[in-house]
Coordinates of C-alpha atoms in Angstrom, one line a residue:
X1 CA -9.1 -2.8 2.3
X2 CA -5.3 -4.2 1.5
X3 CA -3.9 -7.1 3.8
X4 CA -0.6 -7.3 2.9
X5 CA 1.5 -5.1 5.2
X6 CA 2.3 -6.1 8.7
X7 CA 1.1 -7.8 11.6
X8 CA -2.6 -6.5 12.5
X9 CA -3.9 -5.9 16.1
X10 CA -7.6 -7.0 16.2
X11 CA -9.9 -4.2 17.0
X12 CA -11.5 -5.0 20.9
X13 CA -15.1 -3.3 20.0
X14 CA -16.7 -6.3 21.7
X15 CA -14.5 -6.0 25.1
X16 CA -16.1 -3.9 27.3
X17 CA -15.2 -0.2 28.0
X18 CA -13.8 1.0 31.4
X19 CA -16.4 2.1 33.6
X20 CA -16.5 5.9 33.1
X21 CA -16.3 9.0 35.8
X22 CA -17.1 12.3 35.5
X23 CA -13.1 13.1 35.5
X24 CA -12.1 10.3 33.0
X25 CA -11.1 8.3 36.3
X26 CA -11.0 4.4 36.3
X27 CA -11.4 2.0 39.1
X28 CA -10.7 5.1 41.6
X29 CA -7.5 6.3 39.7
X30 CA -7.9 9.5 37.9
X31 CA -5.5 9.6 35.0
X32 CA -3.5 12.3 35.6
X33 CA -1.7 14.0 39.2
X34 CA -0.7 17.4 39.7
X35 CA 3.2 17.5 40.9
X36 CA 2.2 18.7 44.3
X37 CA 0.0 15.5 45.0
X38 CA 2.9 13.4 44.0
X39 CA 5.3 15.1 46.4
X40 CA 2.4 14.0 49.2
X41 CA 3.0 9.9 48.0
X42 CA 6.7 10.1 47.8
X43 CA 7.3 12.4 51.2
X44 CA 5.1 9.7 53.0
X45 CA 2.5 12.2 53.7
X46 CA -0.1 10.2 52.5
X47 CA -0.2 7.3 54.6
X48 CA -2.8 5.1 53.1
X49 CA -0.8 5.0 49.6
X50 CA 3.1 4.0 50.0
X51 CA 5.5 5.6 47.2
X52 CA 4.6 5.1 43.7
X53 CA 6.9 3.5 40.9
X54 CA 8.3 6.5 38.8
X55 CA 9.0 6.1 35.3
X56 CA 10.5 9.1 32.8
X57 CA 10.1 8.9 30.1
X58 CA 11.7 12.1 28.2
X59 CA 11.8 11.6 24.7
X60 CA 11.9 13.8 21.3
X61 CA 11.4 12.3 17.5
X62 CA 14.1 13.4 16.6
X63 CA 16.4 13.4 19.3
X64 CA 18.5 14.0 21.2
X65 CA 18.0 10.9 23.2
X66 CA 16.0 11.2 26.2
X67 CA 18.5 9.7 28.6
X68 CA 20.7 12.7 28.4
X69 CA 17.8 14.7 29.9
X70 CA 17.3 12.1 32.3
X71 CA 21.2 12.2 33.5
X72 CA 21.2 15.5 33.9
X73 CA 18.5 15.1 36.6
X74 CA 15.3 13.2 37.6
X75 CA 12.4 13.1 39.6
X76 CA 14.1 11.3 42.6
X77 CA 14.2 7.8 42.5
X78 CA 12.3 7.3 38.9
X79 CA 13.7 4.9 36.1
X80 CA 14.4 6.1 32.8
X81 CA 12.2 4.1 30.0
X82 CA 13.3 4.2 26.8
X83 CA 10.2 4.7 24.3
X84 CA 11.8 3.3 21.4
X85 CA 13.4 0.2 22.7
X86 CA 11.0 -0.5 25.7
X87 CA 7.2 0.5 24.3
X88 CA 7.7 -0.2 21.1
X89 CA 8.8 -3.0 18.8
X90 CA 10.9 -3.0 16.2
X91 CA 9.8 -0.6 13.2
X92 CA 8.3 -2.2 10.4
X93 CA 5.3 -2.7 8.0
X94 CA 3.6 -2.9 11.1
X95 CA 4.4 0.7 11.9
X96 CA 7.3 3.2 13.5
X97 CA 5.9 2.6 17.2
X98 CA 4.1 -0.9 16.9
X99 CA 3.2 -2.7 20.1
X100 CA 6.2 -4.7 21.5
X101 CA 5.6 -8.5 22.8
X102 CA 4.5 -8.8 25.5
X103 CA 7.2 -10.7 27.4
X104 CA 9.3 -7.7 26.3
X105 CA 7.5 -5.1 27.9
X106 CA 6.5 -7.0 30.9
X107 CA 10.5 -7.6 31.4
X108 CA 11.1 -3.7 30.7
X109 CA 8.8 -3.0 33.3
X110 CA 9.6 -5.5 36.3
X111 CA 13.2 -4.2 35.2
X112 CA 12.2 -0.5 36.3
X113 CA 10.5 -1.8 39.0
X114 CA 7.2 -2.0 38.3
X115 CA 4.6 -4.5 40.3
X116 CA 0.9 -5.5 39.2
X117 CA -0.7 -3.5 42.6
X118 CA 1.6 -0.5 43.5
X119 CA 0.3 2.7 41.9
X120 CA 2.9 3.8 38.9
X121 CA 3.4 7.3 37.9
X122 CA 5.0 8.5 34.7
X123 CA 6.2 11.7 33.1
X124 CA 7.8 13.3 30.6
X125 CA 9.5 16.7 30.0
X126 CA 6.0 18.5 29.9
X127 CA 3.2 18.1 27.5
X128 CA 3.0 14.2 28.4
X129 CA 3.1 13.2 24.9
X130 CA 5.6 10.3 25.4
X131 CA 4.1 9.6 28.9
X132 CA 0.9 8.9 27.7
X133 CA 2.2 6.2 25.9
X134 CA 3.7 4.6 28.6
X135 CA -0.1 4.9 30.6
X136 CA -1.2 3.7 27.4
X137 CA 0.7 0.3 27.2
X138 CA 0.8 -0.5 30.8
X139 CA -3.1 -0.2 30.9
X140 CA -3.1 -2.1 27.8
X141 CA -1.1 -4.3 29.0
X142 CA -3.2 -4.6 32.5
X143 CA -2.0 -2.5 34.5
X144 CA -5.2 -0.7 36.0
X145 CA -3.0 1.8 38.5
X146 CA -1.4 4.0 36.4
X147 CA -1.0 7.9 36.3
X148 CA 0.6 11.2 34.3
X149 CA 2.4 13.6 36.1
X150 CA 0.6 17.0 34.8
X151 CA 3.0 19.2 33.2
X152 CA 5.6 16.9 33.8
X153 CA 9.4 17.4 34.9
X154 CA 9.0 21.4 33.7
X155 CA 6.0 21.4 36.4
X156 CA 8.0 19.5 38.7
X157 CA 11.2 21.7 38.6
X158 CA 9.2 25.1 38.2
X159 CA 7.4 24.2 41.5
X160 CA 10.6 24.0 43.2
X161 CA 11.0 20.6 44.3
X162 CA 13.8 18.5 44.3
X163 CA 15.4 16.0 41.5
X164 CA 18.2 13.8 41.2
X165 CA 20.8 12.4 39.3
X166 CA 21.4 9.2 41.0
X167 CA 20.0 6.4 39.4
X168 CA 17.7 4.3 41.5
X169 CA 18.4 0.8 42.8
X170 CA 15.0 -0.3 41.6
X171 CA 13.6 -3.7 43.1
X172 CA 12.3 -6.7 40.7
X173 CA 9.3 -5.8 40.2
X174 CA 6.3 -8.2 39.8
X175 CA 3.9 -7.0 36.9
X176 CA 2.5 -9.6 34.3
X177 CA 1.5 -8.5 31.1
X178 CA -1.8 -9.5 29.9
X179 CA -3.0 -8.1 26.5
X180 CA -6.1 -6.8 25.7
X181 CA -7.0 -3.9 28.7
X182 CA -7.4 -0.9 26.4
X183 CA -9.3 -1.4 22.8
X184 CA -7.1 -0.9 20.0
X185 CA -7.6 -0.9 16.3
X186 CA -5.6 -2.5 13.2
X187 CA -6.3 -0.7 10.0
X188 CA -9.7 -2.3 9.0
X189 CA -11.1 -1.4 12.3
X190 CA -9.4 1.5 11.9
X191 CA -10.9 2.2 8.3
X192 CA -14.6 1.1 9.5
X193 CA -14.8 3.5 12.6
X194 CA -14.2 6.6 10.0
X195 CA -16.8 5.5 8.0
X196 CA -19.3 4.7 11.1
X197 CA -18.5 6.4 14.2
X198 CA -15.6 9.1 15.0
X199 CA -11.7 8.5 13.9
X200 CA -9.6 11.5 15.2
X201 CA -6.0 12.2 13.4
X202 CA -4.1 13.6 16.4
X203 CA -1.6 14.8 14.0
X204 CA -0.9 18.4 12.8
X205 CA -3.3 20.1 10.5
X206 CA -0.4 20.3 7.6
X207 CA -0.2 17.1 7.9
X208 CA -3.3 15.9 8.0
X209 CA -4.1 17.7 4.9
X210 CA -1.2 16.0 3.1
X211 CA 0.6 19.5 2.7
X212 CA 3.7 18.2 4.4
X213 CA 5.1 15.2 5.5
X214 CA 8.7 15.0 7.1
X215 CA 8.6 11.1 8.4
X216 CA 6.1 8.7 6.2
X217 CA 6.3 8.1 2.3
X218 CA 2.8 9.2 1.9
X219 CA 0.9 12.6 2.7
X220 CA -2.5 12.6 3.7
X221 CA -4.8 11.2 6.1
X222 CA -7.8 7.7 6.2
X223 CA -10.7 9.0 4.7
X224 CA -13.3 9.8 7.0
X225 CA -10.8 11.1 9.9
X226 CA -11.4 14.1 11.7
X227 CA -8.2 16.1 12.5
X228 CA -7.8 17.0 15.9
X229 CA -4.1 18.0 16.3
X230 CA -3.0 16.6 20.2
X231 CA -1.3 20.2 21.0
X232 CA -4.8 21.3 21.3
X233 CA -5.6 19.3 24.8
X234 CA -2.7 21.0 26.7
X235 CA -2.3 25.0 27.5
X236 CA 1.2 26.4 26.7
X237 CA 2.6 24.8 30.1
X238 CA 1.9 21.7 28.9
X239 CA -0.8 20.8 31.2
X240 CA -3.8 19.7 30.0
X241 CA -7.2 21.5 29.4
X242 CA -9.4 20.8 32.5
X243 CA -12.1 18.0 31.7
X244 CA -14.7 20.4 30.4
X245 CA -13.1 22.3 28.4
X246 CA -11.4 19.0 26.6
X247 CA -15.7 17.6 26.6
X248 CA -16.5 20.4 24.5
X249 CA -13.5 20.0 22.1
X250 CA -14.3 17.1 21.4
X251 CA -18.1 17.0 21.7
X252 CA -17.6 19.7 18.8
X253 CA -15.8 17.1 16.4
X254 CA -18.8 14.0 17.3
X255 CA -16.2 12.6 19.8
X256 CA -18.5 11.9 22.6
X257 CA -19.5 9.0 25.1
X258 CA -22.4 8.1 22.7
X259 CA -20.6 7.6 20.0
X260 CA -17.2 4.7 19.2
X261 CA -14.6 6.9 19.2
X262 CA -10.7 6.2 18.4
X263 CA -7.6 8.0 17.4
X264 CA -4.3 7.9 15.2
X265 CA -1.1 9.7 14.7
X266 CA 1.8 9.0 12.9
X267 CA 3.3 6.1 14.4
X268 CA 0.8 5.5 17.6
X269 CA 2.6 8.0 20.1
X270 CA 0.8 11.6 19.9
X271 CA -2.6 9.5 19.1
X272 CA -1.9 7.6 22.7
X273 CA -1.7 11.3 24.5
X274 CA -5.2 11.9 22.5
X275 CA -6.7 8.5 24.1
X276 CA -5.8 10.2 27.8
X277 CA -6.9 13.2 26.9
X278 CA -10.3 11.5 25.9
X279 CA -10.0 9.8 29.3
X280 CA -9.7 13.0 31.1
X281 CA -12.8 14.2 29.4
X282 CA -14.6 10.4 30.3
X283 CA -14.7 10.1 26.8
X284 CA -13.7 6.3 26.6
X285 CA -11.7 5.3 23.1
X286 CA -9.7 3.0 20.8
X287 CA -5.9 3.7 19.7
X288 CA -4.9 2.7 16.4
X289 CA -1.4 2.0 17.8
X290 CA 0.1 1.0 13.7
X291 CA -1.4 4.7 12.9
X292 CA -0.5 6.4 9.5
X293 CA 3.2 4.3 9.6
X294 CA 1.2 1.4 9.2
X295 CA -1.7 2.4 6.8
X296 CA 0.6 3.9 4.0
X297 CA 2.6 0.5 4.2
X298 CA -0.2 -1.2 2.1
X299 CA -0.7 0.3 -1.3
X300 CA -3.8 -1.0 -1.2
X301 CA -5.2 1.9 1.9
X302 CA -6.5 4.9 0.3
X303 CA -5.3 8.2 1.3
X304 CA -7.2 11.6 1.7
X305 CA -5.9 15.8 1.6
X306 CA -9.6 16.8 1.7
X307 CA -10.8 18.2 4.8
X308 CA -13.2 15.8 6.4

């Protein structure tokens, strides 16, 4: 295995998982809410939880920029987060999308309003592809209250309930980022899980077999991954599958409970939504946040077309 691109992320094997629930829950906070549960918290009709901090996160590869969505109206009183700038660092050999510092994202997120204790919520436009990386880094980064809006702002607006265009006067928030609450992979850990337990390539089929490849320099996939495109954990509203239905997807590629079980994409975005879409299924599993960006940066990874 090559060393010599980019800053590796230890894999986090050894560190316990999160205790599993049938639902994918942790610690009493199921990972995802349904739009009509979230009007509840922020009408103040659920009196034991106050409002939740809303972050949207409305983003596209390749463009346009999410904050023209955003503008053109919210989820009241939710902060626009910028995937690009605020979850990622800069691009590199260490990937498109790698982790930022973690002073960086801590600031991003007490900028937007975010606290250690108070219950965050965030969304996208539907499919909560970009929103799952958010829930991805904040519960990497220990945040251990964190939840996706279901179907996102489409779900929201199809419902019928109200948005915005004011931007909110968030408070300082309080959060402190502490690395290390989600187990993650760097490309040796990464390489070793294909080869003994279940490495899933959230990426599209074409791509996965190397017959296309519009954003990296090299087609293909790590040998021993098992493609399981992310589109296939949602319906065509962009909701996800319910928790059974996304068991037996993945029971039918070896991704199970029994088994160590982690995920990659291109750049450490789509693979995140496959993580939360394990956790719905209480399925727990690693990201390879560097993904494919990352491997093909050292010459020395080998690359696979074959169907695994």
């Amino acid at each position: 295995m090559g060393r010599g691109a980019g800053a590796r992320m230890r894999a986090t094997w050894s560190r316990p998982f999160p205790q599993r629930r049938p639902s994918g829950q942790t610690d009493d906070v199921q990972p995802l809410i349904d739009v009509f549960s979230l009007a509840r918290l922020l009408d103040g009709s659920a009196p034991d939880e106050p409002p939740p901090i809303m972050l949207d996160l409305r983003w596209n590869l390749t463009g346009p920029p999410g904050i023209e969505a955003y503008r053109r109206g919210h989820l009241p009183g939710a902060a626009f987060v910028d995937l690009d700038r605020e979850l990622a660092g800069p691009p590199g050999p260490g990937g498109r999308h790698p982790l930022p510092p973690a002073g960086a994202f801590q600031e991003a997120m007490r900028r937007s309003g975010v606290s250690g204790a108070g219950l965050v919520v965030v969304y996208d436009d539907a499919d909560s592809t970009a929103a799952a990386r958010a829930w991805w880094n904040l519960r990497y980064f220990g945040h251990q209250r964190v939840r996706v809006l279901d179907g996102g702002y489409r779900a929201w607006s199809a419902a019928g309930l109200p948005v915005s265009t004011a931007a909110p006067a968030a408070a300082q928030g309080d959060f402190v980022a502490r690395p290390g609450g989600m187990p993650a992979l760097d490309a040796d850990g990464a390489a070793a899980l294909a080869k003994d337990g279940v490495l899933l390539d959230a990426r599209a089929a074409g791509r996965y077999r190397g017959e296309v490849e519009p954003i990296d320099p090299v087609a293909g996939h790590i040998p021993g991954a098992v493609n399981a495109p992310t589109l296939g954990n949602v319906g065509v509203d962009g909701r996800f599958l319910p928790p059974e239905l996304l068991r037996d997807r993945f029971a039918e590629l070896g991704a199970t409970d029994a088994a160590e079980v982690g995920a990659y994409c291109g750049s450490g975005v789509t693979a995140a939504h496959e993580i939360l879409a394990l956790s719905v299924a209480g399925v727990p599993a690693a990201l390879y946040v560097g993904s494919w960006s990352n491997w093909v940066a050292d010459p020395a990874n080998p690359v696979a077309t074959t169907e695994t």
